[in-house]
PDB file of C-alpha atoms in Angstrom:
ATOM      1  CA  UNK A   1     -16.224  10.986 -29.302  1.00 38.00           C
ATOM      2  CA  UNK A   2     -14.034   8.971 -27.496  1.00 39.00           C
ATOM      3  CA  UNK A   3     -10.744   7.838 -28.625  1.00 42.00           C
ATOM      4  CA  UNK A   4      -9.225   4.894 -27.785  1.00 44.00           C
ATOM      5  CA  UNK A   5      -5.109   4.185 -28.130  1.00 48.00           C
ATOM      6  CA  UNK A   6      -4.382   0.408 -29.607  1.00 44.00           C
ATOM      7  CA  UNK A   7      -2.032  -2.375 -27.894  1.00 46.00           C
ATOM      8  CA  UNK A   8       0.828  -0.693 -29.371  1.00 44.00           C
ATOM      9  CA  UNK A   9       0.576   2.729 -28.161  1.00 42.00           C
ATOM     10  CA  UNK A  10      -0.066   1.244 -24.595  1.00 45.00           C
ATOM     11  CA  UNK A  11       2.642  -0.875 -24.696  1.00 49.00           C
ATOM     12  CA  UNK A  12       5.228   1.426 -25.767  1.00 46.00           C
ATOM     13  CA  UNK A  13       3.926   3.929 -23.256  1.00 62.00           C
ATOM     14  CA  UNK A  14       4.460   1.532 -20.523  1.00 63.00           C
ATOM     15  CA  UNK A  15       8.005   0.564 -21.906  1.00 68.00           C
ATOM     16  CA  UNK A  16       8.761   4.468 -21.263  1.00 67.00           C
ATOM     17  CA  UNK A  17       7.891   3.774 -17.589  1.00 66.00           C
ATOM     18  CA  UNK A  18      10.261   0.856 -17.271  1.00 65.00           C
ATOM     19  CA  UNK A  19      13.415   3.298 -18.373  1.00 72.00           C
ATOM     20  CA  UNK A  20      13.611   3.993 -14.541  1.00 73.00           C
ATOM     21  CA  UNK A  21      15.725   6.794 -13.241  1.00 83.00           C
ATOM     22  CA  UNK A  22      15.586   4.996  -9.990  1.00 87.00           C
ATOM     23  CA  UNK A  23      14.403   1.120  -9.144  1.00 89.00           C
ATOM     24  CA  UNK A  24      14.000  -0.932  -6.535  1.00 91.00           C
ATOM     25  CA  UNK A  25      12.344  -3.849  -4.841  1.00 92.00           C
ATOM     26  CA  UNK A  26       9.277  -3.727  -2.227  1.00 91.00           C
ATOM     27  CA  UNK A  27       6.765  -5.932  -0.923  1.00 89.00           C
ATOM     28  CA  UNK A  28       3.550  -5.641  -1.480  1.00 87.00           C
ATOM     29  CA  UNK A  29       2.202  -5.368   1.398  1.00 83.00           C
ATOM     30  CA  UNK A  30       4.193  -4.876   4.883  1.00 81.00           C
ATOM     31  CA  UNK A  31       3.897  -8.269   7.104  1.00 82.00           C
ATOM     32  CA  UNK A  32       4.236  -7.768  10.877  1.00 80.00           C
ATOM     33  CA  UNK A  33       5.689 -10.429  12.995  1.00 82.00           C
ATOM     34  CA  UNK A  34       3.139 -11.850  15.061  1.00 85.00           C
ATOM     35  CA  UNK A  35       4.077 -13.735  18.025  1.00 87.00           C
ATOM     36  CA  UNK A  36       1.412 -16.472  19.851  1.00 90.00           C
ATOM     37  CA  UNK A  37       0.308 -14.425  22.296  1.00 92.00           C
ATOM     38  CA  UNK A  38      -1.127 -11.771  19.218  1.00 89.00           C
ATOM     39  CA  UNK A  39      -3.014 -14.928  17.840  1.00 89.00           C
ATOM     40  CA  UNK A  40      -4.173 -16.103  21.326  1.00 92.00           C
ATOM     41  CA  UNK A  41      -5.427 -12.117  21.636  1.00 92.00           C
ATOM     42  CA  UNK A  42      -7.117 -11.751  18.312  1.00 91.00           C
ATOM     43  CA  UNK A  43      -8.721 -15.521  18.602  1.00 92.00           C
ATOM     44  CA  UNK A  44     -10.371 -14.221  21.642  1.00 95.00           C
ATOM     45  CA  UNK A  45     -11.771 -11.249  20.561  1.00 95.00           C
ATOM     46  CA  UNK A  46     -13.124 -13.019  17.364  1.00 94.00           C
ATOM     47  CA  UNK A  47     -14.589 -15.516  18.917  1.00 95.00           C
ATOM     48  CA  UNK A  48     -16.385 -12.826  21.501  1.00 95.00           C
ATOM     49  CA  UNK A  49     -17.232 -11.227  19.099  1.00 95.00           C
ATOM     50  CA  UNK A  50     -19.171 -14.379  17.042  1.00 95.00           C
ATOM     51  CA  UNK A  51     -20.553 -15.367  20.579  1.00 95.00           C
ATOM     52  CA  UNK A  52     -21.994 -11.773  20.830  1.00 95.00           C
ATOM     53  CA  UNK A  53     -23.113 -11.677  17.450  1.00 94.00           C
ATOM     54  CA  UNK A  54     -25.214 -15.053  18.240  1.00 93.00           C
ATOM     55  CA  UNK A  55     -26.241 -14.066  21.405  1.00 94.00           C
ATOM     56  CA  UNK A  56     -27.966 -10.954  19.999  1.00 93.00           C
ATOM     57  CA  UNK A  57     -29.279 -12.199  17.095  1.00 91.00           C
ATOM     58  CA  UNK A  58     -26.846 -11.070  15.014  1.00 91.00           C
ATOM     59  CA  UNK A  59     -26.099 -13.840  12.379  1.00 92.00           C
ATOM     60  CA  UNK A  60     -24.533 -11.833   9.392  1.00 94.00           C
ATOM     61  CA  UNK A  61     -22.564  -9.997  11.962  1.00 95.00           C
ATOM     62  CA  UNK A  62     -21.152 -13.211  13.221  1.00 94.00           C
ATOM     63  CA  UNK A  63     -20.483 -14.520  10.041  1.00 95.00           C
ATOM     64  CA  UNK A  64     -19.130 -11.783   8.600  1.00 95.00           C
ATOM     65  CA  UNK A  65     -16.623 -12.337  11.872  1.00 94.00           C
ATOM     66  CA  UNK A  66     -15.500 -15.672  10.667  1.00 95.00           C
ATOM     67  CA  UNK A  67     -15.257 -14.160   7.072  1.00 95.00           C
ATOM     68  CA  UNK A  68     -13.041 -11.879   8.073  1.00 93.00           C
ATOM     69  CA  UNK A  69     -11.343 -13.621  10.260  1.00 91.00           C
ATOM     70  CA  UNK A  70     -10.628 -16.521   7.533  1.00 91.00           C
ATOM     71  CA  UNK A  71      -9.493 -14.332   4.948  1.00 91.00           C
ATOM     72  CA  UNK A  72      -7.022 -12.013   6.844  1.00 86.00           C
ATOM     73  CA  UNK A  73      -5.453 -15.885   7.827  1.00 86.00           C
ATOM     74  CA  UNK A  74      -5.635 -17.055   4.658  1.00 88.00           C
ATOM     75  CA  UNK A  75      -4.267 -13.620   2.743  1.00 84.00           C
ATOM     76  CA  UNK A  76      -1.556 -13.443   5.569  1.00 81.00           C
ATOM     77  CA  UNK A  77      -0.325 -16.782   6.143  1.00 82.00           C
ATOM     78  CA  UNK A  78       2.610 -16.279   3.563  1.00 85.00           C
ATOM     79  CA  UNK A  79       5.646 -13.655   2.345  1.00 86.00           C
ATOM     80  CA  UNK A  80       4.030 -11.364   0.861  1.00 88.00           C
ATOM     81  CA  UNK A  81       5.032 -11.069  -3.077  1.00 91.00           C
ATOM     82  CA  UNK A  82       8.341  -8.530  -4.108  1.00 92.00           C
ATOM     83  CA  UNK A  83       7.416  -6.451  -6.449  1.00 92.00           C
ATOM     84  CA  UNK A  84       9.986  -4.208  -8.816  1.00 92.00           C
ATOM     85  CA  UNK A  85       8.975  -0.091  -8.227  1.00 92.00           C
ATOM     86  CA  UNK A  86      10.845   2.363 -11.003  1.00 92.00           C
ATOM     87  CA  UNK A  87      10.455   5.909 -10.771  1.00 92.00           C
ATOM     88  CA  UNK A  88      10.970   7.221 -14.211  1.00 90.00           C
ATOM     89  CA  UNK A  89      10.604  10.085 -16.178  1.00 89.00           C
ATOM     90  CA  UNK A  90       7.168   9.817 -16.627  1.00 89.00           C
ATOM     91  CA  UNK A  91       5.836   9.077 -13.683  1.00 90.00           C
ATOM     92  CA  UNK A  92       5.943   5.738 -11.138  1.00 91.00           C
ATOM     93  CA  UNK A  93       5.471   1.892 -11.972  1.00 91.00           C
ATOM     94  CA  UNK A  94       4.701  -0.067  -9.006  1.00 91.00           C
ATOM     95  CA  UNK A  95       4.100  -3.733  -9.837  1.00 89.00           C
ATOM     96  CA  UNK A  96       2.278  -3.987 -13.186  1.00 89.00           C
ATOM     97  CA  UNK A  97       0.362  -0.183 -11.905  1.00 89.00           C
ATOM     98  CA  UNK A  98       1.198   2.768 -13.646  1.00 89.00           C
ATOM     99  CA  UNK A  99       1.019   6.081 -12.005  1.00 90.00           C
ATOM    100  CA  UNK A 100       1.461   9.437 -14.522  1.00 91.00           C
ATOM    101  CA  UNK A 101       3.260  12.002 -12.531  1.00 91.00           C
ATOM    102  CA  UNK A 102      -0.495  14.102 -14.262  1.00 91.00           C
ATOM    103  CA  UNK A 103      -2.473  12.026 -11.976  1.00 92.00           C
ATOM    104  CA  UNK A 104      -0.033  12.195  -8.808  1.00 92.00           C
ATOM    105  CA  UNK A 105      -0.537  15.262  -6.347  1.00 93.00           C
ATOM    106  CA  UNK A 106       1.991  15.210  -4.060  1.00 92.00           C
ATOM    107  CA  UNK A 107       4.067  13.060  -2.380  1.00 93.00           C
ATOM    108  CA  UNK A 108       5.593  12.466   1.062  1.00 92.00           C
ATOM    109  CA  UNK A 109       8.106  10.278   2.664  1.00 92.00           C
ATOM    110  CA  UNK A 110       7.753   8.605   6.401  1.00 90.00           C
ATOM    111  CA  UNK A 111      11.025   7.312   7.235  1.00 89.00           C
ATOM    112  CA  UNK A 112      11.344   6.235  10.704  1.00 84.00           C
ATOM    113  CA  UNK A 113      13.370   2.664  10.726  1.00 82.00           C
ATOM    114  CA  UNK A 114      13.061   0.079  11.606  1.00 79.00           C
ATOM    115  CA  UNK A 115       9.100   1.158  12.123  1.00 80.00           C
ATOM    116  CA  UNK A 116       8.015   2.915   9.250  1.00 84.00           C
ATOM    117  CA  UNK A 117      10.150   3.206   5.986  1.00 87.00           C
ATOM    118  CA  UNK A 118       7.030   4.448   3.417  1.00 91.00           C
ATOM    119  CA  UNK A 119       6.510   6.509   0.723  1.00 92.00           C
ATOM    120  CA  UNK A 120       3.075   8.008  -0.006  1.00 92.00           C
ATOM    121  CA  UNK A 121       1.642   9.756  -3.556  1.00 93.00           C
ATOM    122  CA  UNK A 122      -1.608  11.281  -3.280  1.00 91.00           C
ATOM    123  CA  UNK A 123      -3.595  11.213  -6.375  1.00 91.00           C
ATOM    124  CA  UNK A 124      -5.174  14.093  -8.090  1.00 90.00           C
ATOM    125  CA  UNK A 125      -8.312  11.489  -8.460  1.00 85.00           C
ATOM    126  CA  UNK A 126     -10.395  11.943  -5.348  1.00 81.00           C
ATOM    127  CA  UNK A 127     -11.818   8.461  -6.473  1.00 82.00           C
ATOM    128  CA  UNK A 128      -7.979   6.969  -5.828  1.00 77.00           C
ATOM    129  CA  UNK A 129      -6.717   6.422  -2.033  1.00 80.00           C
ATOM    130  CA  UNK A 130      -3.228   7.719  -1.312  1.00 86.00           C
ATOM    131  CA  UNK A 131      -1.079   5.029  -2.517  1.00 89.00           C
ATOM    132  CA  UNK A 132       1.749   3.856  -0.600  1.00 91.00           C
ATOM    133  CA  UNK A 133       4.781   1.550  -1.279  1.00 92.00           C
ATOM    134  CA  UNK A 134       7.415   0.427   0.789  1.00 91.00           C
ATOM    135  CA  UNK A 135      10.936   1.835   0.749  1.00 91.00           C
ATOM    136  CA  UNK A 136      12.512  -1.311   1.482  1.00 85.00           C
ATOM    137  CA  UNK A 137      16.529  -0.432   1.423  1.00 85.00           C
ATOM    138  CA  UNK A 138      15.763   2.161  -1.412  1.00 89.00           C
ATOM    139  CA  UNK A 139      17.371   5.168   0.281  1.00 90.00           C
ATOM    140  CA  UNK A 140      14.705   7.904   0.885  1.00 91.00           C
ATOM    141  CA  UNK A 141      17.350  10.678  -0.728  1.00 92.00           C
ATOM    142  CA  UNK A 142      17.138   8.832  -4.114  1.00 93.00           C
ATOM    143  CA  UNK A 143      13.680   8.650  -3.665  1.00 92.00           C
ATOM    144  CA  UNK A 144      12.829  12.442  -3.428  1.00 92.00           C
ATOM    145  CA  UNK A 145      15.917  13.457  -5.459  1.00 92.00           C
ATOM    146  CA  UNK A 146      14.327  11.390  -8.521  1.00 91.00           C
ATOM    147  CA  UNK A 147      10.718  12.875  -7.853  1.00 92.00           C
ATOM    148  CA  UNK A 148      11.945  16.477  -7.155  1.00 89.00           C
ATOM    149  CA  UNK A 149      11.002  18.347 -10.202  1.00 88.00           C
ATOM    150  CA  UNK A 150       7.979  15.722 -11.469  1.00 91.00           C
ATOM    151  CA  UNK A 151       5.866  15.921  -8.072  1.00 92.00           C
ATOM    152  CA  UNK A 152       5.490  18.248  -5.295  1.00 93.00           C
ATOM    153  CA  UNK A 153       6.367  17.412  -2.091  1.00 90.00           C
ATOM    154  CA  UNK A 154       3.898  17.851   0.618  1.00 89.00           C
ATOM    155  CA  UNK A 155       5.930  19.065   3.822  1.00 87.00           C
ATOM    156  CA  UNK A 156       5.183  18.239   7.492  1.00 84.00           C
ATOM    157  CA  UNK A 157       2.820  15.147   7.163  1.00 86.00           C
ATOM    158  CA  UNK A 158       3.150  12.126   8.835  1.00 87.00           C
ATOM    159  CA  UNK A 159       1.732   8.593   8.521  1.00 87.00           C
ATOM    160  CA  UNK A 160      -1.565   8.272   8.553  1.00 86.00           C
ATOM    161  CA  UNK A 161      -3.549   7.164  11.511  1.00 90.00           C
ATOM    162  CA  UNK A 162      -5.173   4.275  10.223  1.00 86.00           C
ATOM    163  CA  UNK A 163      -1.744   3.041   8.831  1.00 86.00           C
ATOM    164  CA  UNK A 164      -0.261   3.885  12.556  1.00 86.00           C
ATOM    165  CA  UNK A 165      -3.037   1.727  14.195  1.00 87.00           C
ATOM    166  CA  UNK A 166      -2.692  -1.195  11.521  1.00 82.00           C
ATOM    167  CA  UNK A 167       1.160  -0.719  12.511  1.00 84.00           C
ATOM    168  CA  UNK A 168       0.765  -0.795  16.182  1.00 84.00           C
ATOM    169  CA  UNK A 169      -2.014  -3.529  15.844  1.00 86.00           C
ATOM    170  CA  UNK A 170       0.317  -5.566  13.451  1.00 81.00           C
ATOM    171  CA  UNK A 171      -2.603  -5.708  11.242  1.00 79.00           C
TER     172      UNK A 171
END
């Protein structure tokens, strides 16, 4: 049988979250500057890739193109949103997302300004990505020194490669 907690033992288990041992600000998502030429570029190689899509009978592909295409514009065209991250006792709040330090692996830190200023939990879940939030100002000492003792830290890795490429691409 499965038990289920009421609004009141959620809610005070997600005020013990917000008593942050360390807190800071993010955004969401990391937004590359893109200059005219990198639209002029990715334009191109849309469109070739529509024309190609039509030209071998590809429809969906084509469309999915311009799908794609529309959406990263449209999800992109703005700041992205600041969002408050606390480390706290009990594990790590990012946004309205609670993280259990029970459900968090490991973590690891890839601090490499003015390029790459991340930090990374892996999740015990193997359903769950690694999760990754930006370190903003938030020194990377305060970081670890407020997870040493709740998470392990996983030594000698780096960024991944698909976050490298999406870097390098300014995806």
């Amino acid at each position: 049988m499965l038990k289920t907690k009421n609004k009141k033992e959620t809610k005070i288990n997600s005020q013990l979250f917000d008593e942050a041992v360390l807190s800071f600000q993010a955004p969401e998502y990391v937004q590359h500057e893109k200059s005219l030429a990198w639209y002029i570029v990715a334009g191109v190689v849309a469109f070739a890739l529509v024309y190609y899509g039509l030209a071998t009978d590809g429809w969906t592909f084509s469309m999915a193109i311009i799908v794609f295409a529309g959406t990263y514009y449209l999800f992109h065209k703005d700041a992205p949103p600041i969002i408050a991250v606390k480390i706290s006792k009990m594990g790590v709040k990012i946004g309205r997302h609670i993280f259990p330090y029970s459900q968090i692996k490991n973590y690891w830190i890839v601090y490499d300004p003015p390029h790459v200023t991340k930090l990374y939990l892996r999740m015990t879940s193997r359903i769950h990505p690694d999760i990754y939030v930006s370190l903003n100002d938030a020194d990377p000492v305060e970081v670890r020194h407020a997870l040493t003792g709740h998470v392990k830290e996983a030594k000698g890795v780096r960024e991944p490669f698909t976050d490298a490429l999406t870097r390098l691409l300014k995806l």
